[in-house]
Amino acid sequence: MTDEIPGVNMDDLRLKGFRVHAMQASQELPLRRGRRDFYKMGLVNGDLTVQYGGELLELKGTVLFFVNPKVPHSVVSRVNRTSGYACLFTEAFMNSRELQDSPLFRAGDKPVIPLDAAQAAFMDSIFRKMLAVYQEDYPYKSDLIRNCISLILHEALRIQPPKQATAFQNGAGRVTHLFLDLLERQFPIERPNEPLRLRNPQQFADRLSLHVNYLNRAVKSVTGKPTSAHIAARIAAEAKALLQHTDWSVADIAYALGFEYPAYFNNYFKRLTGVTPNAFRKV
């Protein structure tokens, strides 16, 4: 499966660490899907549906859209032509800690921020500045574009503060953050011979040095869902990604997700999704 994107020189991206381009109104966005090796953020004008990490997201009007390279994504459908700007960059180009800590690229969050007219105009000016600088011979353009990217990230957080910003006002919020962070850091699974280690609430509680009942109460009070539901949903999402975007056998995927026998994984997956792994892969 190719990762080529129309209008984007991938060798150029990997060489310099970043790429900025404009999406013309007449341009067809790629329908290909897959995990790529770069982060992406865009200013999108249009009306389209995007599949991101197994969830369908509706992009209407003018929005900022952030893509974590570890999360499978693709354009599913569009109502009209889409225009805007996109900036692609590698983890090495930006400060990796800044990216890993940013809620904008957190795999479990929805990476879409709607903009009003004033916000859209401001973001448009930043993307146009990046595009102009990218096309120039300015010797320090990498530094300038890094600053533009950081400005966009911080403005996005100012426009739409992360939900967890108020969660740490109490102990339950912090425990929930630690649990969700520990859960997410297990993914994506890249090799079948490195199976999932933490698969149930007791294992997470032990790792966090908490009583499992306290962990469950904290997570349920903050999110409205029990710890086991979060674990099951994330394992199911990873199972879908592996079925869709790898050629691993169902048995390999089962072992990678920590199931002792493929039959256990088949029953688990069907209970959560309503279909068997093989049936899901054929859709």
PDB file of N, CA and C in Angstrom, residues 8-55:
ATOM      1  N   VAL A   8       2.289  16.123  -2.800  1.00  0.00           N
ATOM      2  CA  VAL A   8       3.264  16.120  -1.706  1.00  0.00           C
ATOM      3  C   VAL A   8       4.442  15.246  -2.083  1.00  0.00           C
ATOM      4  N   ASN A   9       5.639  15.808  -2.072  1.00  0.00           N
ATOM      5  CA  ASN A   9       6.862  15.070  -2.338  1.00  0.00           C
ATOM      6  C   ASN A   9       7.323  14.434  -1.041  1.00  0.00           C
ATOM      7  N   MET A  10       7.112  13.135  -0.899  1.00  0.00           N
ATOM      8  CA  MET A  10       7.390  12.473   0.370  1.00  0.00           C
ATOM      9  C   MET A  10       8.887  12.433   0.671  1.00  0.00           C
ATOM     10  N   ASP A  11       9.731  12.342  -0.374  1.00  0.00           N
ATOM     11  CA  ASP A  11      11.167  12.376  -0.137  1.00  0.00           C
ATOM     12  C   ASP A  11      11.575  13.712   0.449  1.00  0.00           C
ATOM     13  N   ASP A  12      10.943  14.782  -0.040  1.00  0.00           N
ATOM     14  CA  ASP A  12      11.213  16.114   0.478  1.00  0.00           C
ATOM     15  C   ASP A  12      10.814  16.203   1.949  1.00  0.00           C
ATOM     16  N   LEU A  13       9.668  15.615   2.285  1.00  0.00           N
ATOM     17  CA  LEU A  13       9.199  15.625   3.669  1.00  0.00           C
ATOM     18  C   LEU A  13      10.192  14.928   4.572  1.00  0.00           C
ATOM     19  N   ARG A  14      10.636  13.738   4.182  1.00  0.00           N
ATOM     20  CA  ARG A  14      11.524  12.968   5.037  1.00  0.00           C
ATOM     21  C   ARG A  14      12.907  13.607   5.133  1.00  0.00           C
ATOM     22  N   LEU A  15      13.327  14.314   4.088  1.00  0.00           N
ATOM     23  CA  LEU A  15      14.636  14.938   4.099  1.00  0.00           C
ATOM     24  C   LEU A  15      14.666  16.135   5.032  1.00  0.00           C
ATOM     25  N   LYS A  16      13.688  17.030   4.920  1.00  0.00           N
ATOM     26  CA  LYS A  16      13.696  18.274   5.669  1.00  0.00           C
ATOM     27  C   LYS A  16      12.893  18.199   6.956  1.00  0.00           C
ATOM     28  N   GLY A  17      11.992  17.237   7.058  1.00  0.00           N
ATOM     29  CA  GLY A  17      11.204  17.083   8.271  1.00  0.00           C
ATOM     30  C   GLY A  17       9.877  17.787   8.254  1.00  0.00           C
ATOM     31  N   PHE A  18       9.596  18.573   7.213  1.00  0.00           N
ATOM     32  CA  PHE A  18       8.295  19.222   7.148  1.00  0.00           C
ATOM     33  C   PHE A  18       7.906  19.493   5.702  1.00  0.00           C
ATOM     34  N   ARG A  19       6.627  19.725   5.512  1.00  0.00           N
ATOM     35  CA  ARG A  19       6.095  20.054   4.179  1.00  0.00           C
ATOM     36  C   ARG A  19       4.811  20.845   4.371  1.00  0.00           C
ATOM     37  N   VAL A  20       4.678  21.939   3.679  1.00  0.00           N
ATOM     38  CA  VAL A  20       3.465  22.752   3.725  1.00  0.00           C
ATOM     39  C   VAL A  20       2.899  22.824   2.313  1.00  0.00           C
ATOM     40  N   HIS A  21       1.594  22.649   2.179  1.00  0.00           N
ATOM     41  CA  HIS A  21       0.993  22.774   0.847  1.00  0.00           C
ATOM     42  C   HIS A  21      -0.439  23.246   0.964  1.00  0.00           C
ATOM     43  N   ALA A  22      -0.910  23.847  -0.098  1.00  0.00           N
ATOM     44  CA  ALA A  22      -2.293  24.325  -0.167  1.00  0.00           C
ATOM     45  C   ALA A  22      -3.150  23.266  -0.839  1.00  0.00           C
ATOM     46  N   MET A  23      -4.369  23.094  -0.341  1.00  0.00           N
ATOM     47  CA  MET A  23      -5.334  22.187  -0.969  1.00  0.00           C
ATOM     48  C   MET A  23      -6.284  23.037  -1.802  1.00  0.00           C
ATOM     49  N   GLN A  24      -6.180  22.899  -3.102  1.00  0.00           N
ATOM     50  CA  GLN A  24      -7.035  23.679  -3.974  1.00  0.00           C
ATOM     51  C   GLN A  24      -8.468  23.159  -3.939  1.00  0.00           C
ATOM     52  N   ALA A  25      -9.416  24.038  -4.249  1.00  0.00           N
ATOM     53  CA  ALA A  25     -10.834  23.662  -4.199  1.00  0.00           C
ATOM     54  C   ALA A  25     -11.160  22.531  -5.159  1.00  0.00           C
ATOM     55  N   SER A  26     -10.377  22.390  -6.218  1.00  0.00           N
ATOM     56  CA  SER A  26     -10.657  21.357  -7.218  1.00  0.00           C
ATOM     57  C   SER A  26      -9.888  20.076  -6.964  1.00  0.00           C
ATOM     58  N   GLN A  27      -9.087  20.075  -5.902  1.00  0.00           N
ATOM     59  CA  GLN A  27      -8.228  18.914  -5.640  1.00  0.00           C
ATOM     60  C   GLN A  27      -8.985  17.798  -4.947  1.00  0.00           C
ATOM     61  N   GLU A  28      -8.805  16.584  -5.418  1.00  0.00           N
ATOM     62  CA  GLU A  28      -9.386  15.413  -4.772  1.00  0.00           C
ATOM     63  C   GLU A  28      -8.464  14.964  -3.648  1.00  0.00           C
ATOM     64  N   LEU A  29      -9.002  14.855  -2.466  1.00  0.00           N
ATOM     65  CA  LEU A  29      -8.203  14.346  -1.360  1.00  0.00           C
ATOM     66  C   LEU A  29      -8.054  12.838  -1.486  1.00  0.00           C
ATOM     67  N   PRO A  30      -6.942  12.271  -1.018  1.00  0.00           N
ATOM     68  CA  PRO A  30      -6.729  10.824  -1.165  1.00  0.00           C
ATOM     69  C   PRO A  30      -7.702  10.024  -0.314  1.00  0.00           C
ATOM     70  N   LEU A  31      -8.159   8.916  -0.856  1.00  0.00           N
ATOM     71  CA  LEU A  31      -9.031   8.024  -0.111  1.00  0.00           C
ATOM     72  C   LEU A  31      -8.239   6.879   0.511  1.00  0.00           C
ATOM     73  N   ARG A  32      -6.922   6.885   0.314  1.00  0.00           N
ATOM     74  CA  ARG A  32      -6.100   5.817   0.871  1.00  0.00           C
ATOM     75  C   ARG A  32      -6.071   5.928   2.390  1.00  0.00           C
ATOM     76  N   ARG A  33      -5.810   4.820   2.996  1.00  0.00           N
ATOM     77  CA  ARG A  33      -5.769   4.828   4.451  1.00  0.00           C
ATOM     78  C   ARG A  33      -4.495   4.134   4.901  1.00  0.00           C
ATOM     79  N   GLY A  34      -4.073   4.407   6.107  1.00  0.00           N
ATOM     80  CA  GLY A  34      -2.893   3.724   6.606  1.00  0.00           C
ATOM     81  C   GLY A  34      -2.200   4.526   7.675  1.00  0.00           C
ATOM     82  N   ARG A  35      -1.252   3.895   8.321  1.00  0.00           N
ATOM     83  CA  ARG A  35      -0.446   4.577   9.329  1.00  0.00           C
ATOM     84  C   ARG A  35       0.786   5.127   8.630  1.00  0.00           C
ATOM     85  N   ARG A  36       1.016   6.408   8.760  1.00  0.00           N
ATOM     86  CA  ARG A  36       2.149   7.025   8.106  1.00  0.00           C
ATOM     87  C   ARG A  36       3.164   7.450   9.157  1.00  0.00           C
ATOM     88  N   ASP A  37       4.257   8.000   8.696  1.00  0.00           N
ATOM     89  CA  ASP A  37       5.335   8.314   9.634  1.00  0.00           C
ATOM     90  C   ASP A  37       5.471   9.809   9.860  1.00  0.00           C
ATOM     91  N   PHE A  38       4.397  10.556   9.767  1.00  0.00           N
ATOM     92  CA  PHE A  38       4.459  11.980  10.022  1.00  0.00           C
ATOM     93  C   PHE A  38       3.191  12.459  10.704  1.00  0.00           C
ATOM     94  N   TYR A  39       3.323  13.552  11.425  1.00  0.00           N
ATOM     95  CA  TYR A  39       2.168  14.234  12.003  1.00  0.00           C
ATOM     96  C   TYR A  39       1.592  15.161  10.940  1.00  0.00           C
ATOM     97  N   LYS A  40       0.332  15.494  11.104  1.00  0.00           N
ATOM     98  CA  LYS A  40      -0.301  16.369  10.127  1.00  0.00           C
ATOM     99  C   LYS A  40      -1.307  17.266  10.845  1.00  0.00           C
ATOM    100  N   MET A  41      -1.342  18.518  10.432  1.00  0.00           N
ATOM    101  CA  MET A  41      -2.412  19.401  10.892  1.00  0.00           C
ATOM    102  C   MET A  41      -2.846  20.245   9.706  1.00  0.00           C
ATOM    103  N   GLY A  42      -4.135  20.489   9.628  1.00  0.00           N
ATOM    104  CA  GLY A  42      -4.644  21.210   8.480  1.00  0.00           C
ATOM    105  C   GLY A  42      -5.733  22.194   8.839  1.00  0.00           C
ATOM    106  N   LEU A  43      -5.865  23.191   8.001  1.00  0.00           N
ATOM    107  CA  LEU A  43      -6.980  24.122   8.054  1.00  0.00           C
ATOM    108  C   LEU A  43      -7.879  23.734   6.890  1.00  0.00           C
ATOM    109  N   VAL A  44      -9.037  23.172   7.196  1.00  0.00           N
ATOM    110  CA  VAL A  44      -9.885  22.555   6.178  1.00  0.00           C
ATOM    111  C   VAL A  44     -11.188  23.330   6.010  1.00  0.00           C
ATOM    112  N   ASN A  45     -11.495  23.669   4.777  1.00  0.00           N
ATOM    113  CA  ASN A  45     -12.772  24.296   4.438  1.00  0.00           C
ATOM    114  C   ASN A  45     -13.565  23.318   3.588  1.00  0.00           C
ATOM    115  N   GLY A  46     -14.730  22.921   4.048  1.00  0.00           N
ATOM    116  CA  GLY A  46     -15.513  21.982   3.257  1.00  0.00           C
ATOM    117  C   GLY A  46     -16.504  21.217   4.097  1.00  0.00           C
ATOM    118  N   ASP A  47     -16.936  20.124   3.572  1.00  0.00           N
ATOM    119  CA  ASP A  47     -17.939  19.288   4.232  1.00  0.00           C
ATOM    120  C   ASP A  47     -17.603  17.848   3.893  1.00  0.00           C
ATOM    121  N   LEU A  48     -16.918  17.162   4.800  1.00  0.00           N
ATOM    122  CA  LEU A  48     -16.496  15.803   4.515  1.00  0.00           C
ATOM    123  C   LEU A  48     -16.522  14.945   5.762  1.00  0.00           C
ATOM    124  N   THR A  49     -16.457  13.647   5.551  1.00  0.00           N
ATOM    125  CA  THR A  49     -16.455  12.673   6.631  1.00  0.00           C
ATOM    126  C   THR A  49     -15.115  11.960   6.641  1.00  0.00           C
ATOM    127  N   VAL A  50     -14.494  11.917   7.808  1.00  0.00           N
ATOM    128  CA  VAL A  50     -13.183  11.308   7.957  1.00  0.00           C
ATOM    129  C   VAL A  50     -13.273  10.161   8.951  1.00  0.00           C
ATOM    130  N   GLN A  51     -12.637   9.047   8.612  1.00  0.00           N
ATOM    131  CA  GLN A  51     -12.525   7.943   9.565  1.00  0.00           C
ATOM    132  C   GLN A  51     -11.203   8.106  10.298  1.00  0.00           C
ATOM    133  N   TYR A  52     -11.271   8.205  11.622  1.00  0.00           N
ATOM    134  CA  TYR A  52     -10.070   8.437  12.422  1.00  0.00           C
ATOM    135  C   TYR A  52     -10.094   7.466  13.597  1.00  0.00           C
ATOM    136  N   GLY A  53      -9.179   6.508  13.568  1.00  0.00           N
ATOM    137  CA  GLY A  53      -9.103   5.539  14.654  1.00  0.00           C
ATOM    138  C   GLY A  53     -10.363   4.712  14.817  1.00  0.00           C
ATOM    139  N   GLY A  54     -11.037   4.399  13.723  1.00  0.00           N
ATOM    140  CA  GLY A  54     -12.246   3.587  13.784  1.00  0.00           C
ATOM    141  C   GLY A  54     -13.506   4.372  14.056  1.00  0.00           C
ATOM    142  N   GLU A  55     -13.411   5.704  14.188  1.00  0.00           N
ATOM    143  CA  GLU A  55     -14.580   6.544  14.449  1.00  0.00           C
ATOM    144  C   GLU A  55     -14.790   7.504  13.284  1.00  0.00           C
TER     145      GLU A  55
END
